[in-house]
PDB file of C-alpha atoms in Angstrom:
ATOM      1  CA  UNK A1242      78.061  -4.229  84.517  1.00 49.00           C
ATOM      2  CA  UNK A1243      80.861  -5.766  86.550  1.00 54.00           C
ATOM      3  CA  UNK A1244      81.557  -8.521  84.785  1.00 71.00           C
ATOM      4  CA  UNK A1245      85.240  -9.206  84.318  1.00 86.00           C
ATOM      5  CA  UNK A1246      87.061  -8.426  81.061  1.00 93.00           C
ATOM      6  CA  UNK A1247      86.987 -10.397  78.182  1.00 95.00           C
ATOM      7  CA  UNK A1248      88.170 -10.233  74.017  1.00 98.00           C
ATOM      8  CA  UNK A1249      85.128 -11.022  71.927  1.00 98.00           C
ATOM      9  CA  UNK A1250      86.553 -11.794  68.260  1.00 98.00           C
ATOM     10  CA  UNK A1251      84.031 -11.059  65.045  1.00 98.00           C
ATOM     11  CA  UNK A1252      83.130 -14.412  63.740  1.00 98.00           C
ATOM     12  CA  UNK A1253      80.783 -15.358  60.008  1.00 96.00           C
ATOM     13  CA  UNK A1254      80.899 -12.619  58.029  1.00 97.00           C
ATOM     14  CA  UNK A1255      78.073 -10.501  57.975  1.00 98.00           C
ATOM     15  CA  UNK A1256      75.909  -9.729  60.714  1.00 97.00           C
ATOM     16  CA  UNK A1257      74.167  -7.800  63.267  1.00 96.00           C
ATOM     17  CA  UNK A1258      76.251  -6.491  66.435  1.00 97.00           C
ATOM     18  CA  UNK A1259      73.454  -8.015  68.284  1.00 96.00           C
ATOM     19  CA  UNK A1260      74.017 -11.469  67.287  1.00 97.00           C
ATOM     20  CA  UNK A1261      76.031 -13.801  69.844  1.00 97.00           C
ATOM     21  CA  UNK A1262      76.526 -16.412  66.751  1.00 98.00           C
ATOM     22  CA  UNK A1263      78.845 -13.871  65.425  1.00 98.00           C
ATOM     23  CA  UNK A1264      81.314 -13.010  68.239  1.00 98.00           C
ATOM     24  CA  UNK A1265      83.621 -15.498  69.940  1.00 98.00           C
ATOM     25  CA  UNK A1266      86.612 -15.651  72.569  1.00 97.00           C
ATOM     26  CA  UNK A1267      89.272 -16.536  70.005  1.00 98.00           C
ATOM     27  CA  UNK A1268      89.866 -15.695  66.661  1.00 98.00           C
ATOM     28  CA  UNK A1269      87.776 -17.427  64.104  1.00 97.00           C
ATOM     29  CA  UNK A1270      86.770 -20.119  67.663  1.00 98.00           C
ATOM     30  CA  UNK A1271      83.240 -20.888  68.352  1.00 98.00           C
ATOM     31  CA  UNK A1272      80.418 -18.936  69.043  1.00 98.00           C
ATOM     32  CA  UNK A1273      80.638 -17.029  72.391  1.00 97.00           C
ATOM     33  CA  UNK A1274      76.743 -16.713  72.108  1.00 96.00           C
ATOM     34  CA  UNK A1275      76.624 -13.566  73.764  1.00 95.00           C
ATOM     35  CA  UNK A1276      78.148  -9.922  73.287  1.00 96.00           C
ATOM     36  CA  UNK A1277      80.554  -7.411  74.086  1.00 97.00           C
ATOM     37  CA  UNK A1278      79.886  -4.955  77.468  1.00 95.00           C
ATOM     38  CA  UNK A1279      81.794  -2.029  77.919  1.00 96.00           C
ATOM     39  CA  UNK A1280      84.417  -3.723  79.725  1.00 96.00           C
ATOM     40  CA  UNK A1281      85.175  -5.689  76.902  1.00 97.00           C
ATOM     41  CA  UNK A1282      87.579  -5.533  73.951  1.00 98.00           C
ATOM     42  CA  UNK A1283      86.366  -5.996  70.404  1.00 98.00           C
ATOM     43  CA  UNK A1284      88.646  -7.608  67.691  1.00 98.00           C
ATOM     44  CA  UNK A1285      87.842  -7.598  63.511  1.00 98.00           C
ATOM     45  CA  UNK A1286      90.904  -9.556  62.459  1.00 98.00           C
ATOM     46  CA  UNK A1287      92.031 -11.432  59.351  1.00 97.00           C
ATOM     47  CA  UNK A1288      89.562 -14.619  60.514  1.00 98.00           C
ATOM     48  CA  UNK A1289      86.373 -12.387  60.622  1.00 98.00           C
ATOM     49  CA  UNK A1290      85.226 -11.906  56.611  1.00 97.00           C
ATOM     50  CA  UNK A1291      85.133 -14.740  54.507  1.00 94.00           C
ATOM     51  CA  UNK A1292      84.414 -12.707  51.631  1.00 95.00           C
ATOM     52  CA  UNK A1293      84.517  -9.276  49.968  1.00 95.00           C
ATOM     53  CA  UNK A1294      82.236  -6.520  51.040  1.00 91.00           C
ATOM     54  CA  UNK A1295      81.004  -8.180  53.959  1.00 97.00           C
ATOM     55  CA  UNK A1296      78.761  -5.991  56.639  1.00 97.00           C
ATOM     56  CA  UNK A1297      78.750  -5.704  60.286  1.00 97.00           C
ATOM     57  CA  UNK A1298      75.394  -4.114  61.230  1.00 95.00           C
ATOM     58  CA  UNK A1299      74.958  -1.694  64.001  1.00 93.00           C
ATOM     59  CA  UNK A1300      70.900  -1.573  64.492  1.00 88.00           C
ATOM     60  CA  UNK A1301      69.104   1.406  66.611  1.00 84.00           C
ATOM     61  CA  UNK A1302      70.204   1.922  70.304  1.00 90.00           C
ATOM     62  CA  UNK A1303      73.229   1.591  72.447  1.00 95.00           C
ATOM     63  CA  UNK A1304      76.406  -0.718  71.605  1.00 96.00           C
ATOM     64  CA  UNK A1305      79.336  -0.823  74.191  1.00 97.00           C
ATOM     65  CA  UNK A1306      82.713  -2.129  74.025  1.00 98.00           C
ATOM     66  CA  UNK A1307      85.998  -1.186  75.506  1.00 98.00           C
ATOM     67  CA  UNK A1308      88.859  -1.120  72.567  1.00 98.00           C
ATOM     68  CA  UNK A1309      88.056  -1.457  69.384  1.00 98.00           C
ATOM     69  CA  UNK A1310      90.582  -2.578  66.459  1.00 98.00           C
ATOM     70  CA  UNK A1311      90.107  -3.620  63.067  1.00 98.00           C
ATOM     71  CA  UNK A1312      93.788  -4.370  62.469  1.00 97.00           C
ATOM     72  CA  UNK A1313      94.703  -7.319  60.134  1.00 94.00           C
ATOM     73  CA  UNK A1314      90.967  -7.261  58.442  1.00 97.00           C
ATOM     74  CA  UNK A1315      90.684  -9.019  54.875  1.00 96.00           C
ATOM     75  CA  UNK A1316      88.392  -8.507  52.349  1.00 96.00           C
ATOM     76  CA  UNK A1317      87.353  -4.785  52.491  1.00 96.00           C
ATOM     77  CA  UNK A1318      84.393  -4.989  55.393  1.00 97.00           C
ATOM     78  CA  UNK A1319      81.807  -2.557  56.229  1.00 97.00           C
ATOM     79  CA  UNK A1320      80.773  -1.279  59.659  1.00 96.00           C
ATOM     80  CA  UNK A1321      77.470   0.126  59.440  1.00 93.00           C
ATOM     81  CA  UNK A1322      76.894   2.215  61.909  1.00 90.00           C
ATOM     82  CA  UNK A1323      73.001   2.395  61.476  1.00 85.00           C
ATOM     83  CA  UNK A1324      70.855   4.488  63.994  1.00 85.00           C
ATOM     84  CA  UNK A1325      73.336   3.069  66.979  1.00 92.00           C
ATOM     85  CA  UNK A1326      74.975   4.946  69.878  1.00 94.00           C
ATOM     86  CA  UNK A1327      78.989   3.252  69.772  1.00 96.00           C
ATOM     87  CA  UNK A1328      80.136   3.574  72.968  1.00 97.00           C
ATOM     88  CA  UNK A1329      83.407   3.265  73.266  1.00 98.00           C
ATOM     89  CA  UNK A1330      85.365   3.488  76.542  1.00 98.00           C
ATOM     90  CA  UNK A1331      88.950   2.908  75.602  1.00 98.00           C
ATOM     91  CA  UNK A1332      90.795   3.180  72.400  1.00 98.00           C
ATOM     92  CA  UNK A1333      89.257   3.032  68.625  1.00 98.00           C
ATOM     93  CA  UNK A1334      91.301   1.952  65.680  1.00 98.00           C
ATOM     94  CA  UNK A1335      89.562   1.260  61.824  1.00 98.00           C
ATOM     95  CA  UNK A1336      91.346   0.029  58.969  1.00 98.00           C
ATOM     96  CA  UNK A1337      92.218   2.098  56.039  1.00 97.00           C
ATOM     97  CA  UNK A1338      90.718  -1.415  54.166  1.00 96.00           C
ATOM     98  CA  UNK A1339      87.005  -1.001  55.054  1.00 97.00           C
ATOM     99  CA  UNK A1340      84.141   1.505  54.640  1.00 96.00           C
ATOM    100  CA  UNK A1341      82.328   3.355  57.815  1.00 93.00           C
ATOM    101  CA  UNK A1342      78.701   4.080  56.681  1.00 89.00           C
ATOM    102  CA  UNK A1343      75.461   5.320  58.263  1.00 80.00           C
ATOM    103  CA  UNK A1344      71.532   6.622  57.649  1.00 69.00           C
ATOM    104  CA  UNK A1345      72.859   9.715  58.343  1.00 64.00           C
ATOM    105  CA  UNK A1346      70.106   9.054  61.295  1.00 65.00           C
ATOM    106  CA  UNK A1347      70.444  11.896  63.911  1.00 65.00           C
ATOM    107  CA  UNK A1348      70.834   9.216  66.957  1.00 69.00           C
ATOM    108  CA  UNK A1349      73.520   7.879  65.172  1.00 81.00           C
ATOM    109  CA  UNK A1350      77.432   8.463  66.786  1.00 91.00           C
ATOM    110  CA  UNK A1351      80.206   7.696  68.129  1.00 96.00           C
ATOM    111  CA  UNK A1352      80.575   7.983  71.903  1.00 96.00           C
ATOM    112  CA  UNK A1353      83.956   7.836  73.828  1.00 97.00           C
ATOM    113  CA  UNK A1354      83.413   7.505  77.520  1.00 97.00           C
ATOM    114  CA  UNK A1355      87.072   6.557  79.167  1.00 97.00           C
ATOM    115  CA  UNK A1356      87.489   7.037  82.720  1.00 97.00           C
ATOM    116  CA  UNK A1357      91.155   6.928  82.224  1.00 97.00           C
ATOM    117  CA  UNK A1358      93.972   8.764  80.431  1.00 98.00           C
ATOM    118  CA  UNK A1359      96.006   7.003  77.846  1.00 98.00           C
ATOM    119  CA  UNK A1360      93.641   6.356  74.928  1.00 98.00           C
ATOM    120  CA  UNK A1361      93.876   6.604  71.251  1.00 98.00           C
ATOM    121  CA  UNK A1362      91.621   7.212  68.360  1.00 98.00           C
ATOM    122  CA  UNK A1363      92.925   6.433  64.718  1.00 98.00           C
ATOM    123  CA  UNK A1364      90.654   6.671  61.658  1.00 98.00           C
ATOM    124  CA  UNK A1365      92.686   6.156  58.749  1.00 97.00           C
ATOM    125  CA  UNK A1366      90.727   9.396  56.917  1.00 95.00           C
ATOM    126  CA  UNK A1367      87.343   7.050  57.867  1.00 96.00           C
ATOM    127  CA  UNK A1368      84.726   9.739  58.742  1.00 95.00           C
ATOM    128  CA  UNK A1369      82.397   8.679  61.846  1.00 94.00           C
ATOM    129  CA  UNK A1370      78.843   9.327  61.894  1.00 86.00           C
ATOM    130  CA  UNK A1371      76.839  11.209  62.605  1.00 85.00           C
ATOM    131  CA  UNK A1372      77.927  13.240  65.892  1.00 92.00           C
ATOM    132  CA  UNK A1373      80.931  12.323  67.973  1.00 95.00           C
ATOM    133  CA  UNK A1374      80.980  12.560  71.946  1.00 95.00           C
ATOM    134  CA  UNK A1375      83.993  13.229  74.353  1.00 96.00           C
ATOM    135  CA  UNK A1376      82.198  12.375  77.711  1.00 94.00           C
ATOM    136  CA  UNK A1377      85.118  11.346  79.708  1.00 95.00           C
ATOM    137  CA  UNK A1378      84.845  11.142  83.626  1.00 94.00           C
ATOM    138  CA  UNK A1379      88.142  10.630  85.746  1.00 95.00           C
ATOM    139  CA  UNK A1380      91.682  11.407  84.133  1.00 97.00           C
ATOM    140  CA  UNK A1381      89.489  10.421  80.866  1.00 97.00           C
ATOM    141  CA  UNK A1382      91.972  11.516  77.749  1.00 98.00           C
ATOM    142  CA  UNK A1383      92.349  11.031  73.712  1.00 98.00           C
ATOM    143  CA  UNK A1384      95.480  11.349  71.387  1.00 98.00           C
ATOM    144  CA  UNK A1385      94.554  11.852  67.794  1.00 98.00           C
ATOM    145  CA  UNK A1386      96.646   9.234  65.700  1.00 98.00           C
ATOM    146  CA  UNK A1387      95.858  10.931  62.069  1.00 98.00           C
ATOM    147  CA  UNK A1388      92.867  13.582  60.437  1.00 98.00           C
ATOM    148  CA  UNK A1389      90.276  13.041  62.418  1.00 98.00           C
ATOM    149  CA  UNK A1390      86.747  12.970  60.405  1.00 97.00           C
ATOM    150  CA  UNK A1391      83.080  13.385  61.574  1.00 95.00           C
ATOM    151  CA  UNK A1392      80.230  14.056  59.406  1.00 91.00           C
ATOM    152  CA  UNK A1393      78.297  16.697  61.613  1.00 90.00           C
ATOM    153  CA  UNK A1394      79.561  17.598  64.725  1.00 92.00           C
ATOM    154  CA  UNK A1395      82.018  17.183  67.772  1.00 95.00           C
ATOM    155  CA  UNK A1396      80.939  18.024  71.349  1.00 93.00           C
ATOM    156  CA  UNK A1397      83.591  17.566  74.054  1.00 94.00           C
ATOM    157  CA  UNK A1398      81.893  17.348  77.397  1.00 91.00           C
ATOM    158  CA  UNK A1399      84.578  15.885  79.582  1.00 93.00           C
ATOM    159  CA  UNK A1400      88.238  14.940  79.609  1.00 95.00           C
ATOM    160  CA  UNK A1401      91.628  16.207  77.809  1.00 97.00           C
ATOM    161  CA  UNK A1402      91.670  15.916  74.100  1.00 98.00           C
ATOM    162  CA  UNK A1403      95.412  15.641  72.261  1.00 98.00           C
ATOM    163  CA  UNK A1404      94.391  16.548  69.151  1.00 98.00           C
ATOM    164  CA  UNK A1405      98.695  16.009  68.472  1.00 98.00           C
ATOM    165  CA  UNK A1406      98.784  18.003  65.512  1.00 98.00           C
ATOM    166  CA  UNK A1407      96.318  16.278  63.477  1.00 98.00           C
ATOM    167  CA  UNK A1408      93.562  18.374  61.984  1.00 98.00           C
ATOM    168  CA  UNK A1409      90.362  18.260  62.555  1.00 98.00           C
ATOM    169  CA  UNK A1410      87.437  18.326  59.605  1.00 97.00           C
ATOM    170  CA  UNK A1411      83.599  18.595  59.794  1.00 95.00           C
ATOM    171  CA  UNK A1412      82.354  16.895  56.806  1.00 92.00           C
ATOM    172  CA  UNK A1413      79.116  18.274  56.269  1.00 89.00           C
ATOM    173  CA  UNK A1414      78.258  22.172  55.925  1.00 86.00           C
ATOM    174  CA  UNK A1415      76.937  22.714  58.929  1.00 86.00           C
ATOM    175  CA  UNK A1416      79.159  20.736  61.175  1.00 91.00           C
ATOM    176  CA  UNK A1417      80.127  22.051  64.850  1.00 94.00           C
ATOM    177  CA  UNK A1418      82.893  21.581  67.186  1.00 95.00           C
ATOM    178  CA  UNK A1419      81.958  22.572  70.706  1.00 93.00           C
ATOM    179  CA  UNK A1420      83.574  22.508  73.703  1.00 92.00           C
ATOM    180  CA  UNK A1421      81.674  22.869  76.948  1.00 86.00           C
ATOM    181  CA  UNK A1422      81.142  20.458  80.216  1.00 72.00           C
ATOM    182  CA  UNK A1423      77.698  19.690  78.897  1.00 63.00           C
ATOM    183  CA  UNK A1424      75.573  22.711  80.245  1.00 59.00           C
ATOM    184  CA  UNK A1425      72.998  22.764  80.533  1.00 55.00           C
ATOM    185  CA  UNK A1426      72.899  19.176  80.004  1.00 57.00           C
ATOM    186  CA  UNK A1427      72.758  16.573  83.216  1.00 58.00           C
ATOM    187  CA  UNK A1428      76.291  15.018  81.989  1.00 67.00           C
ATOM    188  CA  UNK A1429      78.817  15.568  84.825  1.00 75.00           C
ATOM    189  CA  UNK A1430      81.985  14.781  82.946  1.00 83.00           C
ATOM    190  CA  UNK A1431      85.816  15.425  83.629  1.00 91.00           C
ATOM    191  CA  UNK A1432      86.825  19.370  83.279  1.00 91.00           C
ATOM    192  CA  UNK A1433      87.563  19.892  79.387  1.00 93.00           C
ATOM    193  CA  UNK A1434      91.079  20.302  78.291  1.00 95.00           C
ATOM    194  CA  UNK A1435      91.616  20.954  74.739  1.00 97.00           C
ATOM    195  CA  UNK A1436      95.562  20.411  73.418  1.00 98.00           C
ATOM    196  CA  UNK A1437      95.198  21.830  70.205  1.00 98.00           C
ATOM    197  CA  UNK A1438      99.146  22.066  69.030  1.00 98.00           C
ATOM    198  CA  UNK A1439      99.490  22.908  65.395  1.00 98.00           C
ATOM    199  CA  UNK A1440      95.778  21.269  64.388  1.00 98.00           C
ATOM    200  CA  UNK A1441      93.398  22.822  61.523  1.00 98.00           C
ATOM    201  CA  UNK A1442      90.519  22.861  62.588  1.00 97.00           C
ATOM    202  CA  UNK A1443      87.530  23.180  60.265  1.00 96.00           C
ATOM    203  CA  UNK A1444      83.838  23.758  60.712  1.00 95.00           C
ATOM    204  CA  UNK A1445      80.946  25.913  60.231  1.00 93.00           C
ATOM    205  CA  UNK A1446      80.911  27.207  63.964  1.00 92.00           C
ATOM    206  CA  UNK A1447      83.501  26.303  66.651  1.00 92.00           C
ATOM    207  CA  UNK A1448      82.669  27.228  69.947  1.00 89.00           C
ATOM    208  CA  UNK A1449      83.495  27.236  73.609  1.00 85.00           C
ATOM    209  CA  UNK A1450      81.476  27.832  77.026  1.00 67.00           C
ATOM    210  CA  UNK A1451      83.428  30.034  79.883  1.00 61.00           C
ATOM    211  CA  UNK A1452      85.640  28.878  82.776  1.00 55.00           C
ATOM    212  CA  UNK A1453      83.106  28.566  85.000  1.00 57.00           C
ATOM    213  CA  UNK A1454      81.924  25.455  83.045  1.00 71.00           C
ATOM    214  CA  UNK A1455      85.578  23.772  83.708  1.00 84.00           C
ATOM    215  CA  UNK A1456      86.913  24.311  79.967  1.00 89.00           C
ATOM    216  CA  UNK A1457      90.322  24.982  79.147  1.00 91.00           C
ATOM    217  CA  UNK A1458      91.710  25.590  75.335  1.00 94.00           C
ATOM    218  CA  UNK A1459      95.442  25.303  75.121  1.00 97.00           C
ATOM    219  CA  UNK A1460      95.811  26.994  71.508  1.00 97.00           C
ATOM    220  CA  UNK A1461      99.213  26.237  70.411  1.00 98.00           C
ATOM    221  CA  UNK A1462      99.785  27.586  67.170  1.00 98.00           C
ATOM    222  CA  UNK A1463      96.158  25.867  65.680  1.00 98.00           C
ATOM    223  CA  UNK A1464      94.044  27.741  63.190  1.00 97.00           C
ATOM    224  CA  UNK A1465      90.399  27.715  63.651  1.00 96.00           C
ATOM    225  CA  UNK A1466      88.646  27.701  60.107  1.00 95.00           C
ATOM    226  CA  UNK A1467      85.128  28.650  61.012  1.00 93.00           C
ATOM    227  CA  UNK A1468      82.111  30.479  59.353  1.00 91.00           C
ATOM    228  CA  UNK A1469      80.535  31.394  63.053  1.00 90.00           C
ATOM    229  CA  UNK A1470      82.752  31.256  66.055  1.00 90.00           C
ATOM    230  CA  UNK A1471      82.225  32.082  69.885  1.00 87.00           C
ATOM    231  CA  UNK A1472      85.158  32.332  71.526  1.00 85.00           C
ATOM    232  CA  UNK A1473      84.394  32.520  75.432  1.00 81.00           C
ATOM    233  CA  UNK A1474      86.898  33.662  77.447  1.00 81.00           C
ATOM    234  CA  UNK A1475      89.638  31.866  75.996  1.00 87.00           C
ATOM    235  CA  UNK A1476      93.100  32.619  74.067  1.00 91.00           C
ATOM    236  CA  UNK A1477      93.336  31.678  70.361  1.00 93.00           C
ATOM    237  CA  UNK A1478      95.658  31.385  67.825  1.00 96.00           C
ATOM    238  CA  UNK A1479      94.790  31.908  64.376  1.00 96.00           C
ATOM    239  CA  UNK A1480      90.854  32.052  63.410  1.00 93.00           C
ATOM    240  CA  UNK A1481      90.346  32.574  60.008  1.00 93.00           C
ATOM    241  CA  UNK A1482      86.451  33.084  58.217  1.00 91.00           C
ATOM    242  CA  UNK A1483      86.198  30.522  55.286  1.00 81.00           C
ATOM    243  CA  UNK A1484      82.835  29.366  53.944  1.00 67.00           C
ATOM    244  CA  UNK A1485      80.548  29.845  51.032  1.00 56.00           C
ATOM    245  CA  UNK A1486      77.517  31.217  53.421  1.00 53.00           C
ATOM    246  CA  UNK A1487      75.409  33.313  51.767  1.00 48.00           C
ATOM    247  CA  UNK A1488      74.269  35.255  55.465  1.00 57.00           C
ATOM    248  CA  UNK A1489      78.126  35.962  55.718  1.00 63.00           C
ATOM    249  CA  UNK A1490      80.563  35.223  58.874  1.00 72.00           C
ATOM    250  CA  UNK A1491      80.040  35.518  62.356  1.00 78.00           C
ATOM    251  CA  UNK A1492      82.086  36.552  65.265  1.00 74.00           C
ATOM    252  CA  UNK A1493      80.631  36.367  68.572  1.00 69.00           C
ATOM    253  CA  UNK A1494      82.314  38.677  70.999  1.00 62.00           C
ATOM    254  CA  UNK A1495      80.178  38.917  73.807  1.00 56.00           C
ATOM    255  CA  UNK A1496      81.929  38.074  77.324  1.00 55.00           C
ATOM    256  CA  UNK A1497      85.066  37.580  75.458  1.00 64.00           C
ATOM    257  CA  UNK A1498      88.324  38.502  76.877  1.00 73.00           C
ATOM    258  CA  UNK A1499      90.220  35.997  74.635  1.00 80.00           C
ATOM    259  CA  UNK A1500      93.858  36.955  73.308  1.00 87.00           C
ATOM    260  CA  UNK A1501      94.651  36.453  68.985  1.00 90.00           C
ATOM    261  CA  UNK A1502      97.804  36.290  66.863  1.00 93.00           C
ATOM    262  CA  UNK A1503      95.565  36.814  63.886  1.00 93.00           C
ATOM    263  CA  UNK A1504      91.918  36.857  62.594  1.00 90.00           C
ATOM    264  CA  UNK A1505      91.351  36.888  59.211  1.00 89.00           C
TER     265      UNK A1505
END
C-alpha cells in the first residue's frame, strides 16, 4: 500500500489485532475503525489497558506495522502472538511490564523487513516466537538494544545486523541461527552483514552460506556456543561445543577456509 503514514494508538483493552474498534489516531481517542499497514506506526501506551492482564490477540496470517513501542504500558498486558506473521518494517520496542506468548505454532514469527538503515530492536529479555526473520532490502539495518531472545530460530536473509555486543540466545534445544541471502529461497534481500562485536551467541547449530550468496560475518571478538556449526568461508572468533546432545558435536568443515582464535 501507498497510503500515507499514520500512528494508530491501542484502544479497550483486550482484543484482536484485527479489530478497527480497538485502534485509534490518538491516545485513548475514538475508534479509527480500521488498522495499521506497514507504513504505519503502532503505539501501546499508558491509555491502552484498563485493567490487569489484559490481551492483545494476534490471530493466523500476516500483521504489518512500521514501529512498534510499548513504552509507558500499565497494567502488565499480553501480546499474543498466536499463529501470526509480525511484520515489522522499522523499529520494535516491548516493555519489560508485559508477557510475549505464542502456540508455539510453526507459522508463528517475527518478521523485520526495513528498507532502510537506522533501526532498533529492544526486548527487555522478552523472547519472540517462534522464528525470527531479517529480510531487509535497501540499506535495511538492526542495532540490538539488550539480549536478544527467540524461541527457535534466527534466519538473516538480508541487511546488516549490529548485534552491539548484546548476546544472542536460542531458547529452545534445537534453535538455529543462520545466515544466508535466502538460497535457495525466492527472497532477494540486501547482501548480509553480520557485526557481531563481543556478542555470545548460543544455539544448537549456527551457520553461514559462502560469499557467493552476498554474506559477510564481521567476528569481532564474539564466541559462537554451538552443538553443530558450518562455518562457510568465513573468519571466526571463538566457537566453543556446549550442549547435552547425546549424538555428540559437529563441525562442518567442508569448503571452509575460515580463520579461528580458538575452538574448544
Amino acid at each position: 500500500t501507498t497510503s500515507a503514514p499514520q500512528n494508530f494508538y491501542w484502544i479497550g483493552g483486550s482484543g484482536d489485532w484485527n479489530d478497527g474498534t480497538q485502534w485509534s489516531y490518538s491516545s485513548g481517542g475514538a475508534a479509527a475503525n480500521c488498522t495499521p499497514s506497514l507504513n504505519d506506526d503502532v503505539f501501546f501506551d499508558a491509555n491502552s489497558f484498563n485493567g490487569a492482564g489484559q490481551v492483545v490477540t494476534l490471530t493466523s496470517g500476516d500483521k504489518y506495522c512500521h514501529n512498534m513501542s510499548w513504552t509507558g504500558i500499565t497494567n502488565n498486558p499480553t501480546l499474543n502472538v498466536g499463529a501470526a506473521k509480525m511484520h515489522v518494517y522499522g523499529s520494535l520496542t516491548l516493555n519489560a511490564n508485559m508477557t510475549l506468548t505464542n502456540t508455539l505454532s510453526v507459522d508463528a514469527g517475527f518478521y523485520f523487513d526495513a528498507s532502510t538503515a537506522g533501526q532498533t530492536i529492544q526486548t527487555f529479555g522478552k523472547t519472540l516466537y517462534y522464528d525470527v526473520y531479517f529480510r531487509g532490502t535497501g540499506t535495511a539495518s538492526w542495532t540490538l538494544q539488550d539480549e536478544f531472545r527467540v524461541f527457535d530460530r534466527i534466519n538473516v536473509q538480508g541487511g546488516t545486523l549490529n548485534t552491539n555486543n548484546q548476546n544472542i540466545t536460542m531458547m529452545s534445544s534445537q534453535g538455529e541461527i543462520r545466515f544466508s541471502t535466502g538460497f535457495p529461497s525466492s527472497f532477494n534481500g540486501a547482501p548480509v552483514v553480520a557485526n557481531l562485536g563481543s556478542s555470545t551467541l548460543t544455539a544448537s547449530y549456527i551457520g553461514a552460506a559462502l560469499p557467493v550468496f552476498n554474506v559477510t560475518i564481521n567476528a569481532g571478538t564474539s564466541t559462537l556456543a554451538v552443538t553443530t556449526f558450518t562455518g562457510g568461508d568465513h573468519n571466526y572468533y571463538n566457537v566453543v561445543f556446549s550442549g547435552s546432545g547425546t549424538t555428540g558435536f559437529t563441525f562442518e568443515l567442508s569448503d571452509q577456509t575460515g580463520t579461528y582464535n580458538n575452538i574448544d
